[in-house]
Amino acid sequence: MEDVVLHYRSGSAEGLGSLLETSEKLLEPFPCRPPPVFTCWFPAAADRHRPIRPVKPAPVITFSDVSLSKPPLENQSESRTAGIVAAETQKPKGGISEEQTSPVRRSWSVFRQTEVLLQSSESMSRRFLHMVSVNKLHLRQRAKWVIREQNFETRDIEQVWRTLIRSVRSSSLPSFNANIQRQRAEIWVFCDVLNGEQVGRHLKEQLQLKGRISLSVRRLGNVFSL
């Protein structure tokens, strides 16, 4: 039982004594249980510095086990000589592999750092809007225009790449970046779906591309062409 609080009006001491006796008689039928003894969950001070011992003892390795695990010295020498002979036979005559002699070809990217007004969906053609709705594309999703070697005609990919760089610096193409793939002889131009048609027409006009260029989206492939 918890503590009992008795409220009374201030008066004589005899009235207070009789009130206490009456309260004690009323509380006698209720059981009075002693509180449980507190037991701490953490170890005692004497057990704190005892080391923690594992349940199982550590395995004992004898000298016989070590000798069985190691192969004999003769086998080791034979395997080493065999490995050296195999390595010498695999080496090219010149001593340098073909991968080391081949030049490393890198691909570079170019992008605009200034903010440009975005194209609205109202300026898109019906064919482009139909493609967006059929493929359920998000207008902020990134797409890729692929300019291939047949679009260059007699020009070199480096000439088209330099023309694209100058066009990026002088034009107002919104939020796009380009990447040259010299091994594939392709130029990739990344842009938002919202500005895909505008960027594609700009590439056709500024770079004077021939044929059709394709717009591809991740996991869907080619979805549009100009």
Tab-separated table of C-alpha atoms in Angstrom:
chain	number	residue	atom	x	y	z
A	1	MET	CA	0.000	0.000	0.000
A	2	GLU	CA	1.207	3.471	-0.790
A	3	ASP	CA	1.230	6.399	1.644
A	4	VAL	CA	-2.170	7.669	2.757
A	5	VAL	CA	-2.656	11.440	2.861
A	6	LEU	CA	-5.283	12.693	5.333
A	7	HIS	CA	-6.857	16.124	4.784
A	8	TYR	CA	-8.606	17.793	7.748
A	9	ARG	CA	-9.694	21.199	8.973
A	10	SER	CA	-7.507	22.978	11.454
A	11	GLY	CA	-8.883	22.743	15.000
A	12	SER	CA	-8.071	21.309	18.439
A	13	ALA	CA	-5.504	18.584	19.062
A	14	GLU	CA	-8.170	16.236	20.506
A	15	GLY	CA	-10.116	16.349	17.259
A	16	LEU	CA	-6.937	15.514	15.321
A	17	GLY	CA	-6.169	12.532	17.593
A	18	SER	CA	-9.623	11.065	17.196
A	19	LEU	CA	-9.419	11.560	13.437
A	20	LEU	CA	-6.143	9.599	13.295
A	21	GLU	CA	-7.586	6.734	15.323
A	22	THR	CA	-10.598	6.551	13.048
A	23	SER	CA	-8.364	6.486	9.971
A	24	GLU	CA	-6.204	3.667	11.375
A	25	LYS	CA	-9.279	1.541	12.121
A	26	LEU	CA	-10.562	2.067	8.591
A	27	LEU	CA	-7.203	1.013	7.056
A	28	GLU	CA	-6.799	-2.165	9.156
A	29	PRO	CA	-8.720	-4.460	6.733
A	30	PHE	CA	-6.336	-3.579	3.876
A	31	PRO	CA	-3.231	-5.834	3.607
A	32	CYS	CA	0.133	-4.256	4.264
A	33	ARG	CA	2.855	-5.872	2.170
A	34	PRO	CA	6.568	-5.084	2.538
A	35	PRO	CA	8.276	-3.766	-0.636
A	36	PRO	CA	10.424	-6.282	-2.566
A	37	VAL	CA	14.151	-6.318	-2.015
A	38	PHE	CA	16.046	-4.442	-4.728
A	39	THR	CA	18.448	-6.606	-6.730
A	40	CYS	CA	20.899	-4.778	-8.977
A	41	TRP	CA	21.163	-5.939	-12.598
A	42	PHE	CA	24.835	-4.965	-12.936
A	43	PRO	CA	27.607	-7.125	-11.413
A	44	ALA	CA	28.937	-6.457	-7.985
A	45	ALA	CA	32.174	-4.579	-7.399
A	46	ALA	CA	34.055	-7.840	-6.739
A	47	ASP	CA	32.986	-9.372	-10.109
A	48	ARG	CA	33.705	-6.362	-12.316
A	49	HIS	CA	37.404	-7.081	-12.911
A	50	ARG	CA	37.076	-10.789	-13.651
A	51	PRO	CA	38.124	-11.764	-17.216
A	52	ILE	CA	35.521	-12.985	-19.673
A	53	ARG	CA	36.226	-16.623	-20.496
A	54	PRO	CA	34.915	-18.413	-23.616
A	55	VAL	CA	32.615	-21.385	-23.234
A	56	LYS	CA	34.887	-23.709	-25.247
A	57	PRO	CA	38.639	-23.928	-24.769
A	58	ALA	CA	41.022	-22.894	-27.544
A	59	PRO	CA	42.067	-25.642	-29.995
A	60	VAL	CA	45.447	-27.234	-29.458
A	61	ILE	CA	47.621	-27.569	-32.590
A	62	THR	CA	50.310	-30.180	-32.378
A	63	PHE	CA	53.501	-30.495	-34.419
A	64	SER	CA	52.082	-33.431	-36.375
A	65	ASP	CA	49.169	-31.309	-37.631
A	66	VAL	CA	51.574	-28.636	-38.899
A	67	SER	CA	53.718	-31.165	-40.752
A	68	LEU	CA	50.669	-32.697	-42.459
A	69	SER	CA	49.290	-29.315	-43.602
A	70	LYS	CA	52.557	-28.269	-45.327
A	71	PRO	CA	53.509	-29.951	-48.619
A	72	PRO	CA	57.002	-31.399	-48.856
A	73	LEU	CA	59.818	-29.197	-50.082
A	74	GLU	CA	60.233	-31.225	-53.273
A	75	ASN	CA	56.656	-30.568	-54.361
A	76	GLN	CA	57.064	-26.861	-53.620
A	77	SER	CA	60.159	-26.582	-55.783
A	78	GLU	CA	58.495	-28.493	-58.630
A	79	SER	CA	55.391	-26.267	-58.543
A	80	ARG	CA	57.529	-23.122	-58.521
A	81	THR	CA	59.590	-24.224	-61.542
A	82	ALA	CA	56.407	-25.193	-63.394
A	83	GLY	CA	54.889	-21.787	-62.687
A	84	ILE	CA	58.010	-20.007	-63.932
A	85	VAL	CA	58.054	-22.024	-67.165
A	86	ALA	CA	54.353	-21.333	-67.772
A	87	ALA	CA	54.841	-17.611	-67.198
A	88	GLU	CA	57.768	-17.487	-69.615
A	89	THR	CA	55.785	-19.232	-72.333
A	90	GLN	CA	52.864	-16.814	-71.956
A	91	LYS	CA	55.037	-13.689	-72.254
A	92	PRO	CA	55.176	-12.047	-75.703
A	93	LYS	CA	58.444	-11.887	-77.589
A	94	GLY	CA	58.882	-8.165	-77.173
A	95	GLY	CA	58.384	-8.362	-73.414
A	96	ILE	CA	55.503	-5.826	-73.466
A	97	SER	CA	51.851	-6.781	-73.799
A	98	GLU	CA	49.613	-5.385	-76.515
A	99	GLU	CA	47.399	-3.654	-73.970
A	100	GLN	CA	50.289	-1.545	-72.721
A	101	THR	CA	51.356	-0.483	-76.218
A	102	SER	CA	47.838	0.536	-77.339
A	103	PRO	CA	47.139	4.257	-76.765
A	104	VAL	CA	44.532	5.264	-74.217
A	105	ARG	CA	41.612	7.058	-75.836
A	106	ARG	CA	39.545	9.335	-73.640
A	107	SER	CA	36.092	10.816	-74.050
A	108	TRP	CA	35.303	14.384	-73.022
A	109	SER	CA	32.100	16.154	-72.087
A	110	VAL	CA	30.856	19.723	-72.447
A	111	PHE	CA	27.934	21.363	-70.670
A	112	ARG	CA	26.414	24.778	-70.043
A	113	GLN	CA	26.798	26.419	-66.632
A	114	THR	CA	24.328	29.269	-67.172
A	115	GLU	CA	20.625	28.893	-66.503
A	116	VAL	CA	18.332	29.135	-69.532
A	117	LEU	CA	14.579	29.360	-69.757
A	118	LEU	CA	13.032	25.939	-70.207
A	119	GLN	CA	10.741	24.960	-73.030
A	120	SER	CA	7.086	24.506	-72.177
A	121	SER	CA	5.138	21.374	-73.067
A	122	GLU	CA	2.812	23.460	-75.243
A	123	SER	CA	5.576	24.048	-77.835
A	124	MET	CA	6.058	20.301	-78.411
A	125	SER	CA	4.698	18.673	-81.541
A	126	ARG	CA	1.786	16.261	-81.393
A	127	ARG	CA	4.008	13.368	-82.424
A	128	PHE	CA	6.453	14.083	-79.608
A	129	LEU	CA	3.657	14.475	-77.041
A	130	HIS	CA	2.140	11.194	-78.207
A	131	MET	CA	5.498	9.464	-77.720
A	132	VAL	CA	5.813	10.890	-74.198
A	133	SER	CA	2.310	9.757	-73.224
A	134	VAL	CA	2.665	6.278	-74.759
A	135	ASN	CA	5.990	5.573	-73.033
A	136	LYS	CA	4.827	7.292	-69.807
A	137	LEU	CA	7.942	9.454	-69.617
A	138	HIS	CA	8.506	12.142	-67.035
A	139	LEU	CA	9.254	15.588	-68.466
A	140	ARG	CA	12.283	15.949	-66.169
A	141	GLN	CA	13.633	12.549	-67.178
A	142	ARG	CA	16.980	12.552	-68.991
A	143	ALA	CA	17.137	11.403	-72.618
A	144	LYS	CA	20.015	11.003	-75.076
A	145	TRP	CA	20.376	12.106	-78.686
A	146	VAL	CA	22.819	9.875	-80.581
A	147	ILE	CA	24.724	11.403	-83.505
A	148	ARG	CA	26.382	8.645	-85.542
A	149	GLU	CA	29.074	8.607	-88.189
A	150	GLN	CA	26.602	8.473	-91.087
A	151	ASN	CA	25.215	11.845	-89.963
A	152	PHE	CA	28.616	13.526	-90.526
A	153	GLU	CA	28.908	12.733	-94.261
A	154	THR	CA	32.415	13.808	-95.361
A	155	ARG	CA	33.292	15.588	-92.127
A	156	ASP	CA	35.329	14.130	-89.288
A	157	ILE	CA	33.909	13.524	-85.792
A	158	GLU	CA	36.426	15.990	-84.354
A	159	GLN	CA	35.143	18.749	-86.645
A	160	VAL	CA	31.547	18.089	-85.608
A	161	TRP	CA	32.611	18.018	-81.948
A	162	ARG	CA	34.336	21.416	-82.229
A	163	THR	CA	31.264	22.837	-83.950
A	164	LEU	CA	29.093	21.508	-81.124
A	165	ILE	CA	31.327	23.129	-78.509
A	166	ARG	CA	31.063	26.517	-80.242
A	167	SER	CA	27.312	26.068	-80.526
A	168	VAL	CA	27.015	25.320	-76.822
A	169	ARG	CA	28.881	28.502	-75.901
A	170	SER	CA	26.843	30.753	-78.171
A	171	SER	CA	23.368	29.162	-78.183
A	172	SER	CA	20.604	29.088	-75.584
A	173	LEU	CA	20.077	25.347	-75.332
A	174	PRO	CA	18.548	24.527	-71.935
A	175	SER	CA	20.114	22.140	-69.394
A	176	PHE	CA	22.027	19.716	-71.591
A	177	ASN	CA	25.487	18.193	-71.768
A	178	ALA	CA	27.323	16.405	-74.566
A	179	ASN	CA	29.822	13.572	-74.600
A	180	ILE	CA	32.066	12.338	-77.421
A	181	GLN	CA	32.608	8.603	-77.830
A	182	ARG	CA	35.622	8.294	-80.112
A	183	GLN	CA	35.762	4.505	-80.023
A	184	ARG	CA	32.152	4.317	-81.229
A	185	ALA	CA	32.503	7.334	-83.541
A	186	GLU	CA	29.393	8.812	-81.889
A	187	ILE	CA	28.396	11.978	-80.049
A	188	TRP	CA	25.866	11.713	-77.226
A	189	VAL	CA	23.819	14.745	-76.226
A	190	PHE	CA	21.870	14.430	-72.954
A	191	CYS	CA	18.867	16.627	-72.155
A	192	ASP	CA	15.515	16.577	-70.383
A	193	VAL	CA	12.515	15.045	-72.126
A	194	LEU	CA	10.836	18.432	-71.801
A	195	ASN	CA	13.470	19.985	-74.106
A	196	GLY	CA	14.241	16.907	-76.198
A	197	GLU	CA	12.577	18.015	-79.412
A	198	GLN	CA	14.023	21.524	-79.183
A	199	VAL	CA	17.557	20.213	-78.623
A	200	GLY	CA	17.210	17.717	-81.493
A	201	ARG	CA	16.116	20.373	-84.009
A	202	HIS	CA	18.922	22.651	-82.846
A	203	LEU	CA	21.477	19.891	-83.414
A	204	LYS	CA	20.150	19.188	-86.900
A	205	GLU	CA	20.352	22.858	-87.902
A	206	GLN	CA	23.585	23.958	-86.220
A	207	LEU	CA	25.640	20.847	-87.001
A	208	GLN	CA	24.087	20.401	-90.472
A	209	LEU	CA	23.447	16.716	-89.849
A	210	LYS	CA	22.206	14.430	-92.576
A	211	GLY	CA	19.831	11.528	-92.136
A	212	ARG	CA	17.929	10.872	-88.926
A	213	ILE	CA	19.159	11.143	-85.357
A	214	SER	CA	17.542	9.016	-82.658
A	215	LEU	CA	16.461	9.895	-79.135
A	216	SER	CA	16.881	7.071	-76.637
A	217	VAL	CA	15.765	6.650	-73.046
A	218	ARG	CA	17.150	4.313	-70.447
A	219	ARG	CA	15.468	0.872	-70.351
A	220	LEU	CA	13.388	1.744	-73.426
A	221	GLY	CA	15.954	2.342	-76.165
A	222	ASN	CA	15.120	4.513	-79.175
A	223	VAL	CA	11.774	6.250	-78.720
A	224	PHE	CA	11.920	9.155	-81.180
A	225	SER	CA	13.827	10.270	-84.277
A	226	LEU	CA	14.315	13.442	-86.304
